């Protein structure tokens, strides 16, 4: 069987293209684990399980300031109890090892151990105290305002699974189990290659018809935020040999992102050059706007298979297609399952009129209140309009079959 250079898979729908990258991502292996200081792991993916080094909580913990009591003693109110002890958070073992007898209470603080004989805490607001007599004015049920020892996690239990993206809450658990160092997967190396005769690096003054390379930097920022290690290559000219050389260099990374040169223009040579290097394409276009010409595939160089994306060069297209399609591949290389896209719903502040046929991701601004999140389009002049995205905090997602949305209607937004 003869394989043509670019066996063009049909233009995929957004959902199909997303499925293709998610399925591809499951075939990838993660980078190697590295031991690092806890905070250096932020944004990376946990390469080990975080287990409880003791019961959580380690003692029955009061969640209120008040009085530890036996709930049965508060069945009839007001109930008068004798206060026999005071237990504060961090109380010494001697101070907390007491056993309340029926009719007794202990003054207790938030975070302090509830003593034996007590099974609930009455909030101080519902008590009156005179010398050593406490009057309880509201009944409590057994367990009220107490977190039982080991109820959050038993000693040895997995508190955070391997493959979890490390966030502030993961960091909190690592700290709570006494881990100053953790194992996380190395940042995947992501080569970034901008292309175009008109594109110049930011360290050089652009000629009158040239534009500065912003894509390599926006992509580097997105890659870093996604837990990757960006490696910016020199800008490639719209020239097959120059492209082949730099693409070859980029394929040495764990993932290659190319921007520009994937549209229908005479000088859009990226696909052609990739094909000449034996690349296999999984899609060569998606019915979205911005970002329709996006291509995805893999290339084998020196025995190593490397996934690549050819992202359209328009700055907004580059950003959108990175988030929609490259992110799941980066997740997988980083040791995580591809994360679902952060979609939400909000009410439109003003009507929207669009063309149909493509799934659109239009820069929007999400605001409003927690009771009524509202979103509106930001003024935008198309896929090259960087100012629009810089003023936006989401994309409004318009499905291909809709051309009109009324004010007040609920729409889907994709958060950045
Ligand atoms: P292309 O995808 O190569 O057809 O480029 C589409 C548009 O994006 C053109 O206006 C390019 O000048 C612009 N563009 C391409 N690459 C970059 C880049 N690295 N930084 C900023 N703009 C770019
Ligand atoms: Mg170009």
Tab-separated table of C-alpha atoms and ligand atoms in Angstrom:
chain	number	residue	atom	x	y	z
A	1	UNK	CA	0.000	0.000	0.000
A	2	UNK	CA	1.310	3.416	-0.907
A	3	UNK	CA	0.797	6.115	1.676
A	4	UNK	CA	0.331	9.564	0.217
A	5	UNK	CA	2.388	12.347	1.719
A	6	UNK	CA	-0.552	14.116	3.339
A	7	UNK	CA	-3.439	11.681	3.589
A	8	UNK	CA	-5.938	14.415	4.436
A	9	UNK	CA	-8.298	13.284	7.142
A	10	UNK	CA	-11.532	15.228	6.743
A	11	UNK	CA	-12.002	18.480	8.578
A	12	UNK	CA	-13.079	17.344	12.039
A	13	UNK	CA	-15.763	18.820	14.246
A	14	UNK	CA	-14.576	20.372	17.488
A	15	UNK	CA	-15.859	17.418	19.537
A	16	UNK	CA	-14.211	14.833	17.260
A	17	UNK	CA	-10.882	16.660	17.230
A	18	UNK	CA	-10.921	16.924	20.989
A	19	UNK	CA	-11.671	13.186	21.211
A	20	UNK	CA	-8.735	12.455	18.896
A	21	UNK	CA	-6.261	14.301	21.138
A	22	UNK	CA	-7.725	12.856	24.325
A	23	UNK	CA	-7.478	9.317	22.962
A	24	UNK	CA	-3.980	9.947	21.669
A	25	UNK	CA	-3.012	11.308	25.082
A	26	UNK	CA	-3.840	7.967	26.749
A	27	UNK	CA	-1.089	6.316	24.666
A	28	UNK	CA	1.654	8.632	25.944
A	29	UNK	CA	4.037	7.911	28.780
A	30	UNK	CA	4.852	10.492	31.383
A	31	UNK	CA	8.281	12.005	31.941
A	32	UNK	CA	10.434	10.665	34.794
A	33	UNK	CA	9.676	11.528	38.432
A	34	UNK	CA	11.978	13.928	40.234
A	35	UNK	CA	12.285	14.692	43.933
A	36	UNK	CA	11.837	18.391	44.670
A	37	UNK	CA	11.031	20.904	47.371
A	38	UNK	CA	7.312	20.966	48.047
A	39	UNK	CA	6.603	24.393	46.554
A	40	UNK	CA	8.694	23.679	43.463
A	41	UNK	CA	6.102	21.060	42.576
A	42	UNK	CA	3.288	23.597	42.280
A	43	UNK	CA	1.631	23.220	38.864
A	44	UNK	CA	3.386	19.910	38.160
A	45	UNK	CA	1.893	16.449	38.559
A	46	UNK	CA	2.339	14.275	41.612
A	47	UNK	CA	4.414	11.161	40.853
A	48	UNK	CA	3.603	9.392	44.128
A	49	UNK	CA	0.690	8.899	46.473
A	50	UNK	CA	0.393	11.211	49.441
A	51	UNK	CA	-0.639	9.007	52.359
A	52	UNK	CA	-1.851	9.939	55.814
A	53	UNK	CA	1.090	9.490	58.207
A	54	UNK	CA	-1.425	9.285	61.069
A	55	UNK	CA	-5.157	9.506	61.544
A	56	UNK	CA	-6.786	12.716	60.241
A	57	UNK	CA	-7.711	14.262	62.510
A	58	UNK	CA	-5.363	12.539	64.967
A	59	UNK	CA	-7.774	13.191	67.873
A	60	UNK	CA	-11.488	13.976	68.060
A	61	UNK	CA	-11.317	17.657	67.150
A	62	UNK	CA	-13.622	20.356	68.379
A	63	UNK	CA	-14.751	22.643	65.562
A	64	UNK	CA	-16.063	25.318	67.947
A	65	UNK	CA	-15.202	27.270	71.040
A	66	UNK	CA	-17.599	26.120	73.729
A	67	UNK	CA	-18.132	23.240	76.105
A	68	UNK	CA	-17.467	19.555	75.545
A	69	UNK	CA	-20.426	17.605	76.879
A	70	UNK	CA	-22.211	14.310	76.657
A	71	UNK	CA	-25.088	15.023	74.251
A	72	UNK	CA	-27.391	13.017	76.539
A	73	UNK	CA	-26.801	15.625	79.281
A	74	UNK	CA	-28.305	18.322	77.038
A	75	UNK	CA	-31.493	16.454	76.119
A	76	UNK	CA	-33.471	18.650	78.519
A	77	UNK	CA	-32.683	22.348	78.467
A	78	UNK	CA	-31.674	24.441	80.170
A	79	UNK	CA	-29.252	21.930	81.583
A	80	UNK	CA	-26.776	22.718	84.347
A	81	UNK	CA	-23.377	21.019	84.166
A	82	UNK	CA	-20.248	21.254	86.260
A	83	UNK	CA	-17.235	22.588	84.373
A	84	UNK	CA	-14.277	20.487	85.479
A	85	UNK	CA	-11.522	21.371	83.004
A	86	UNK	CA	-10.302	23.719	80.299
A	87	UNK	CA	-8.810	22.237	77.132
A	88	UNK	CA	-7.153	24.481	74.588
A	89	UNK	CA	-5.786	23.687	71.125
A	90	UNK	CA	-2.383	22.124	71.567
A	91	UNK	CA	-3.219	21.128	75.139
A	92	UNK	CA	-0.607	18.875	76.694
A	93	UNK	CA	-1.428	15.194	76.820
A	94	UNK	CA	-1.922	15.423	80.610
A	95	UNK	CA	-4.426	18.274	80.288
A	96	UNK	CA	-6.494	16.478	77.687
A	97	UNK	CA	-6.464	12.991	79.221
A	98	UNK	CA	-9.495	13.429	81.370
A	99	UNK	CA	-12.778	11.557	81.370
A	100	UNK	CA	-15.972	13.498	81.892
A	101	UNK	CA	-18.526	11.909	84.156
A	102	UNK	CA	-22.282	12.404	83.597
A	103	UNK	CA	-23.228	15.951	84.541
A	104	UNK	CA	-19.785	17.327	83.758
A	105	UNK	CA	-18.496	19.590	80.972
A	106	UNK	CA	-15.074	20.885	79.880
A	107	UNK	CA	-14.458	24.298	78.414
A	108	UNK	CA	-12.919	23.681	75.012
A	109	UNK	CA	-11.447	25.703	72.143
A	110	UNK	CA	-11.570	25.205	68.378
A	111	UNK	CA	-8.964	22.661	67.341
A	112	UNK	CA	-8.652	21.125	70.815
A	113	UNK	CA	-9.126	17.404	71.578
A	114	UNK	CA	-12.571	16.458	72.858
A	115	UNK	CA	-12.068	14.446	76.076
A	116	UNK	CA	-13.355	10.949	76.789
A	117	UNK	CA	-16.890	10.959	78.152
A	118	UNK	CA	-17.871	13.835	75.826
A	119	UNK	CA	-19.383	13.282	72.379
A	120	UNK	CA	-20.386	16.795	71.369
A	121	UNK	CA	-19.499	20.460	71.788
A	122	UNK	CA	-22.021	23.165	72.667
A	123	UNK	CA	-21.081	26.496	71.116
A	124	UNK	CA	-20.171	29.113	73.709
A	125	UNK	CA	-22.969	31.328	72.298
A	126	UNK	CA	-25.545	28.867	73.670
A	127	UNK	CA	-24.140	28.685	77.189
A	128	UNK	CA	-23.928	30.820	80.315
A	129	UNK	CA	-21.226	30.282	82.831
A	130	UNK	CA	-21.127	31.157	86.490
A	131	UNK	CA	-18.064	30.029	88.420
A	132	UNK	CA	-17.851	26.301	87.665
A	133	UNK	CA	-21.480	25.901	86.609
A	134	UNK	CA	-22.353	26.013	82.882
A	135	UNK	CA	-25.928	26.423	81.785
A	136	UNK	CA	-26.549	24.883	78.359
A	137	UNK	CA	-29.424	26.567	76.535
A	138	UNK	CA	-29.514	24.481	73.376
A	139	UNK	CA	-29.398	20.672	72.973
A	140	UNK	CA	-26.711	19.058	70.870
A	141	UNK	CA	-26.784	15.739	69.044
A	142	UNK	CA	-23.989	13.179	69.478
A	143	UNK	CA	-21.095	14.173	67.211
A	144	UNK	CA	-22.185	17.773	66.852
A	145	UNK	CA	-19.221	20.149	66.408
A	146	UNK	CA	-16.771	17.249	66.713
A	147	UNK	CA	-14.741	15.653	63.912
A	148	UNK	CA	-14.045	12.062	64.962
A	149	UNK	CA	-10.429	10.864	64.965
A	150	UNK	CA	-9.555	9.270	61.618
A	151	UNK	CA	-12.838	10.300	60.015
A	152	UNK	CA	-11.171	12.368	57.282
A	153	UNK	CA	-8.479	9.741	56.603
A	154	UNK	CA	-7.152	6.705	58.432
A	155	UNK	CA	-3.418	6.378	58.920
A	156	UNK	CA	-1.943	4.950	55.704
A	157	UNK	CA	-4.878	5.966	53.503
A	158	UNK	CA	-4.190	7.690	50.172
A	159	UNK	CA	-5.048	11.357	50.569
A	160	UNK	CA	-3.914	12.476	47.109
A	161	UNK	CA	-3.547	10.071	44.187
A	162	UNK	CA	-0.553	9.845	41.898
A	163	UNK	CA	-1.258	11.782	38.703
A	164	UNK	CA	-2.927	14.702	40.469
A	165	UNK	CA	-1.991	18.185	39.275
A	166	UNK	CA	-0.400	19.882	42.293
A	167	UNK	CA	-2.436	22.863	43.465
A	168	UNK	CA	-2.512	24.805	46.713
A	169	UNK	CA	-4.741	22.135	48.251
A	170	UNK	CA	-2.324	19.344	47.279
A	171	UNK	CA	0.471	21.410	48.818
A	172	UNK	CA	-1.619	21.726	51.991
A	173	UNK	CA	-2.020	17.956	52.269
A	174	UNK	CA	1.664	17.331	51.599
A	175	UNK	CA	2.474	19.800	54.383
A	176	UNK	CA	-0.107	18.197	56.679
A	177	UNK	CA	1.544	14.781	56.268
A	178	UNK	CA	4.979	16.267	56.862
A	179	UNK	CA	6.404	16.214	53.349
A	180	UNK	CA	8.991	18.931	52.750
A	181	UNK	CA	9.922	17.151	49.516
A	182	UNK	CA	7.688	15.422	47.015
A	183	UNK	CA	8.070	13.439	43.809
A	184	UNK	CA	6.617	15.104	40.713
A	185	UNK	CA	7.053	14.346	37.032
A	186	UNK	CA	9.670	16.427	35.260
A	187	UNK	CA	8.263	19.274	33.184
A	188	UNK	CA	7.877	17.972	29.619
A	189	UNK	CA	10.098	19.923	27.228
A	190	UNK	CA	8.005	21.750	24.697
A	191	UNK	CA	9.778	23.164	21.661
A	192	UNK	CA	8.133	26.286	20.254
A	193	UNK	CA	8.748	27.224	16.650
A	194	UNK	CA	7.317	30.408	15.144
A	195	UNK	CA	7.354	30.653	11.368
A	196	UNK	CA	6.938	33.428	8.843
A	197	UNK	CA	9.145	35.712	6.752
A	198	UNK	CA	7.486	38.716	8.380
A	199	UNK	CA	8.053	37.528	11.957
A	200	UNK	CA	11.004	38.969	13.884
A	201	UNK	CA	12.225	38.254	17.360
A	202	UNK	CA	11.451	40.775	20.091
A	203	UNK	CA	15.125	41.671	20.464
A	204	UNK	CA	15.270	43.157	16.961
A	205	UNK	CA	13.531	46.248	15.600
A	206	UNK	CA	10.877	45.177	13.076
A	207	UNK	CA	10.970	46.589	9.546
A	208	UNK	CA	7.923	48.484	8.280
A	209	UNK	CA	6.192	45.321	7.034
A	210	UNK	CA	7.391	43.017	9.750
A	211	UNK	CA	5.707	42.062	12.993
A	212	UNK	CA	7.177	40.984	16.284
A	213	UNK	CA	7.010	37.376	17.349
A	214	UNK	CA	4.411	37.360	20.108
A	215	UNK	CA	3.246	33.775	19.604
A	216	UNK	CA	6.412	32.100	20.857
A	217	UNK	CA	6.075	34.069	24.071
A	218	UNK	CA	2.345	33.604	24.604
A	219	UNK	CA	2.817	29.894	23.975
A	220	UNK	CA	5.779	29.752	26.354
A	221	UNK	CA	3.559	31.348	28.996
A	222	UNK	CA	0.755	28.855	28.374
A	223	UNK	CA	3.194	25.940	28.344
A	224	UNK	CA	4.807	26.995	31.608
A	225	UNK	CA	1.451	27.519	33.290
A	226	UNK	CA	0.445	24.041	32.101
A	227	UNK	CA	3.524	22.522	33.764
A	228	UNK	CA	5.763	22.304	30.693
A	229	UNK	CA	9.288	23.591	30.075
A	230	UNK	CA	9.123	25.919	27.068
A	231	UNK	CA	12.092	25.980	24.684
A	232	UNK	CA	11.821	28.795	22.164
A	233	UNK	CA	13.522	28.047	18.850
A	234	UNK	CA	14.673	30.747	16.397
A	235	UNK	CA	11.945	31.974	14.036
A	236	UNK	CA	11.809	29.888	10.831
A	237	UNK	CA	11.500	31.579	7.457
A	238	UNK	CA	8.813	30.455	4.999
A	239	UNK	CA	11.399	28.245	3.406
A	240	UNK	CA	11.289	24.445	3.229
A	241	UNK	CA	14.944	23.888	4.154
A	242	UNK	CA	14.902	26.316	7.058
A	243	UNK	CA	11.646	24.781	8.321
A	244	UNK	CA	12.960	21.220	7.977
A	245	UNK	CA	16.084	22.096	9.950
A	246	UNK	CA	14.231	23.770	12.806
A	247	UNK	CA	11.379	21.233	12.892
A	248	UNK	CA	14.064	18.543	13.150
A	249	UNK	CA	15.501	20.352	16.175
A	250	UNK	CA	12.050	20.776	17.699
A	251	UNK	CA	11.249	17.086	17.371
A	252	UNK	CA	13.976	16.356	19.914
A	253	UNK	CA	11.635	17.785	22.580
A	254	UNK	CA	8.733	15.905	24.195
A	255	UNK	CA	6.243	17.985	22.204
A	256	UNK	CA	6.648	20.401	19.300
A	257	UNK	CA	4.406	23.417	18.820
A	258	UNK	CA	4.697	25.243	15.514
A	259	UNK	CA	2.827	28.464	14.840
A	260	UNK	CA	1.979	29.873	11.457
A	261	UNK	CA	2.324	28.417	8.002
A	262	UNK	CA	-0.612	26.011	8.220
A	263	UNK	CA	-3.181	28.027	6.259
A	264	UNK	CA	-3.901	27.755	2.547
A	265	UNK	CA	-1.385	30.374	1.407
A	266	UNK	CA	1.315	29.726	-1.168
A	267	UNK	CA	3.994	30.056	1.501
A	268	UNK	CA	2.299	27.948	4.139
A	269	UNK	CA	4.783	25.091	3.992
A	270	UNK	CA	4.594	23.580	7.453
A	271	UNK	CA	2.392	20.578	6.577
A	272	UNK	CA	4.393	19.858	3.455
A	273	UNK	CA	7.688	19.912	5.339
A	274	UNK	CA	6.280	17.754	8.142
A	275	UNK	CA	5.033	15.264	5.546
A	276	UNK	CA	8.462	15.178	3.914
A	277	UNK	CA	9.850	14.230	7.341
A	278	UNK	CA	7.426	11.286	7.439
A	279	UNK	CA	4.914	12.847	9.807
A	280	UNK	CA	1.547	11.164	10.315
A	281	UNK	CA	-1.394	13.522	10.627
A	282	UNK	CA	-4.347	12.830	12.889
A	283	UNK	CA	-6.181	15.908	11.763
A	284	UNK	CA	-5.409	18.801	9.455
A	285	UNK	CA	-8.253	21.133	10.303
A	286	UNK	CA	-11.089	21.581	12.783
A	287	UNK	CA	-14.429	23.344	12.231
A	288	UNK	CA	-13.710	26.086	14.736
A	289	UNK	CA	-13.082	29.782	14.610
A	290	UNK	CA	-10.539	31.026	15.425
A	291	UNK	CA	-8.107	28.207	14.702
A	292	UNK	CA	-9.585	26.248	11.781
A	293	UNK	CA	-6.276	25.283	10.061
A	294	UNK	CA	-4.840	23.589	13.210
A	295	UNK	CA	-2.986	20.334	12.478
A	296	UNK	CA	-2.017	17.533	14.830
A	297	UNK	CA	0.139	14.484	14.340
A	298	UNK	CA	3.345	12.743	15.234
A	299	UNK	CA	6.719	12.399	13.601
A	300	UNK	CA	9.456	9.824	14.091
A	301	UNK	CA	12.975	11.148	14.117
A	302	UNK	CA	16.009	9.072	15.076
A	303	UNK	CA	13.686	6.350	16.384
A	304	UNK	CA	11.793	8.706	18.708
A	305	UNK	CA	8.141	9.528	18.124
A	306	UNK	CA	7.183	13.099	18.996
A	307	UNK	CA	3.715	14.606	18.833
A	308	UNK	CA	3.397	17.990	17.185
A	309	UNK	CA	0.805	20.667	16.617
A	310	UNK	CA	0.783	23.153	13.783
A	311	UNK	CA	-1.140	26.060	15.287
A	312	UNK	CA	-2.427	28.855	13.079
A	313	UNK	CA	-0.274	31.964	13.304
A	314	UNK	CA	-2.940	34.485	14.171
A	315	UNK	CA	-2.206	35.272	17.818
A	316	UNK	CA	-5.697	34.514	19.136
A	317	UNK	CA	-5.922	31.318	17.074
A	318	UNK	CA	-2.616	30.193	18.546
A	319	UNK	CA	-3.859	30.723	22.102
A	320	UNK	CA	-7.243	29.085	21.578
A	321	UNK	CA	-5.911	26.024	19.773
A	322	UNK	CA	-3.220	25.505	22.405
A	323	UNK	CA	-5.874	25.383	25.114
A	324	UNK	CA	-8.329	23.265	23.134
A	325	UNK	CA	-5.946	20.652	21.741
A	326	UNK	CA	-2.343	20.857	22.971
A	327	UNK	CA	-3.187	21.026	26.657
A	328	UNK	CA	-4.439	17.374	26.937
A	329	UNK	CA	-1.220	16.122	25.319
A	330	UNK	CA	0.818	18.186	27.746
A	331	UNK	CA	-1.292	16.825	30.622
A	332	UNK	CA	-0.494	13.260	29.574
A	333	UNK	CA	3.235	13.928	29.124
A	334	UNK	CA	3.201	15.519	32.587
A	335	UNK	CA	1.725	12.375	34.128
A	336	UNK	CA	-1.888	13.547	34.494
A	337	UNK	CA	-5.097	12.408	32.870
A	338	UNK	CA	-6.262	14.988	30.310
A	339	UNK	CA	-8.348	17.467	32.252
A	340	UNK	CA	-11.777	18.434	30.984
A	341	UNK	CA	-11.992	21.932	29.540
A	342	UNK	CA	-13.233	24.483	32.089
A	343	UNK	CA	-16.687	25.210	30.674
A	344	UNK	CA	-19.310	27.139	32.627
A	345	UNK	CA	-22.596	28.860	31.891
A	346	UNK	CA	-23.518	32.497	32.162
A	347	UNK	CA	-26.271	34.837	31.040
A	348	UNK	CA	-25.547	37.028	28.034
A	349	UNK	CA	-25.553	40.745	28.767
A	350	UNK	CA	-26.222	41.655	25.146
A	351	UNK	CA	-27.395	39.714	22.085
A	352	UNK	CA	-24.909	37.957	19.801
A	353	UNK	CA	-25.182	37.544	16.068
A	354	UNK	CA	-22.657	35.226	14.367
A	355	UNK	CA	-22.201	33.184	11.255
A	356	UNK	CA	-23.030	29.488	11.450
A	357	UNK	CA	-21.097	26.383	10.484
A	358	UNK	CA	-18.166	26.611	12.890
A	359	UNK	CA	-17.878	26.306	16.655
A	360	UNK	CA	-16.788	29.771	17.674
A	361	UNK	CA	-14.683	30.819	20.642
A	362	UNK	CA	-15.225	34.535	20.972
A	363	UNK	CA	-13.289	36.568	23.548
A	364	UNK	CA	-15.680	37.461	26.353
A	365	UNK	CA	-15.712	39.064	29.739
A	366	UNK	CA	-17.339	37.116	32.542
A	367	UNK	CA	-18.579	39.102	35.506
A	368	UNK	CA	-21.830	39.598	37.363
A	369	UNK	CA	-22.514	38.101	40.753
A	370	UNK	CA	-22.522	34.624	42.254
A	371	UNK	CA	-26.292	34.632	41.896
A	372	UNK	CA	-26.180	35.710	38.273
A	373	UNK	CA	-22.898	35.307	36.384
A	374	UNK	CA	-23.047	37.442	33.247
A	375	UNK	CA	-20.882	37.502	30.174
A	376	UNK	CA	-20.453	39.850	27.252
A	377	UNK	CA	-18.361	39.908	24.117
A	378	UNK	CA	-15.367	42.177	24.176
A	379	UNK	CA	-14.860	44.287	21.085
A	380	UNK	CA	-12.795	42.228	18.702
A	381	UNK	CA	-11.512	42.599	15.195
A	382	UNK	CA	-10.779	38.933	14.528
A	383	UNK	CA	-8.149	36.290	15.138
A	384	UNK	CA	-5.274	38.751	15.116
A	385	UNK	CA	-6.741	41.005	17.783
A	386	UNK	CA	-4.486	40.570	20.796
A	387	UNK	CA	-6.040	43.464	22.696
A	388	UNK	CA	-9.398	41.696	22.666
A	389	UNK	CA	-8.046	38.616	24.445
A	390	UNK	CA	-6.046	40.723	26.846
A	391	UNK	CA	-9.314	42.344	27.951
A	392	UNK	CA	-11.190	39.037	28.022
A	393	UNK	CA	-11.223	36.369	30.725
A	394	UNK	CA	-13.076	33.657	28.791
A	395	UNK	CA	-14.336	32.666	25.383
A	396	UNK	CA	-18.039	32.596	24.630
A	397	UNK	CA	-18.677	29.281	22.894
A	398	UNK	CA	-21.113	29.505	19.994
A	399	UNK	CA	-22.197	26.134	18.568
A	400	UNK	CA	-22.117	25.758	14.769
A	401	UNK	CA	-25.885	25.646	14.317
A	402	UNK	CA	-26.656	28.890	16.173
A	403	UNK	CA	-26.493	32.310	14.635
A	404	UNK	CA	-28.385	34.358	17.189
A	405	UNK	CA	-28.466	34.534	20.965
A	406	UNK	CA	-30.801	36.920	22.776
A	407	UNK	CA	-29.782	39.043	25.738
A	408	UNK	CA	-30.340	37.120	28.982
A	409	UNK	CA	-29.945	33.730	27.304
A	410	UNK	CA	-27.581	31.233	28.933
A	411	UNK	CA	-24.416	30.560	26.951
A	412	UNK	CA	-21.430	28.319	27.517
A	413	UNK	CA	-18.140	29.993	28.299
A	414	UNK	CA	-14.670	28.502	28.279
A	415	UNK	CA	-12.553	29.945	31.071
A	416	UNK	CA	-8.929	30.755	30.318
B	1	LIG	P1	-0.120	32.337	9.173
B	1	LIG	O1	-0.824	31.354	10.049
B	1	LIG	O2	1.325	32.031	8.976
B	1	LIG	O3	-0.858	32.494	7.879
B	1	LIG	O4	-0.192	33.736	9.911
B	1	LIG	C1	-1.427	34.340	10.170
B	1	LIG	C2	-1.241	35.727	10.749
B	1	LIG	O5	-0.611	35.609	12.013
B	1	LIG	C3	-0.383	36.648	9.927
B	1	LIG	O6	-0.916	37.932	9.982
B	1	LIG	C4	0.958	36.587	10.618
B	1	LIG	O7	1.728	37.729	10.419
B	1	LIG	C5	0.572	36.413	12.057
B	1	LIG	N1	1.605	35.713	12.799
B	1	LIG	C6	2.203	34.568	12.383
B	1	LIG	N2	3.132	34.191	13.261
B	1	LIG	C7	3.136	35.086	14.256
B	1	LIG	C8	3.898	35.237	15.452
B	1	LIG	N3	4.832	34.340	15.792
B	1	LIG	N4	3.626	36.281	16.271
B	1	LIG	C9	2.671	37.164	15.924
B	1	LIG	N5	1.924	37.074	14.820
B	1	LIG	C10	2.153	36.064	13.961
B	2	LIG	MG1	2.865	32.704	7.903
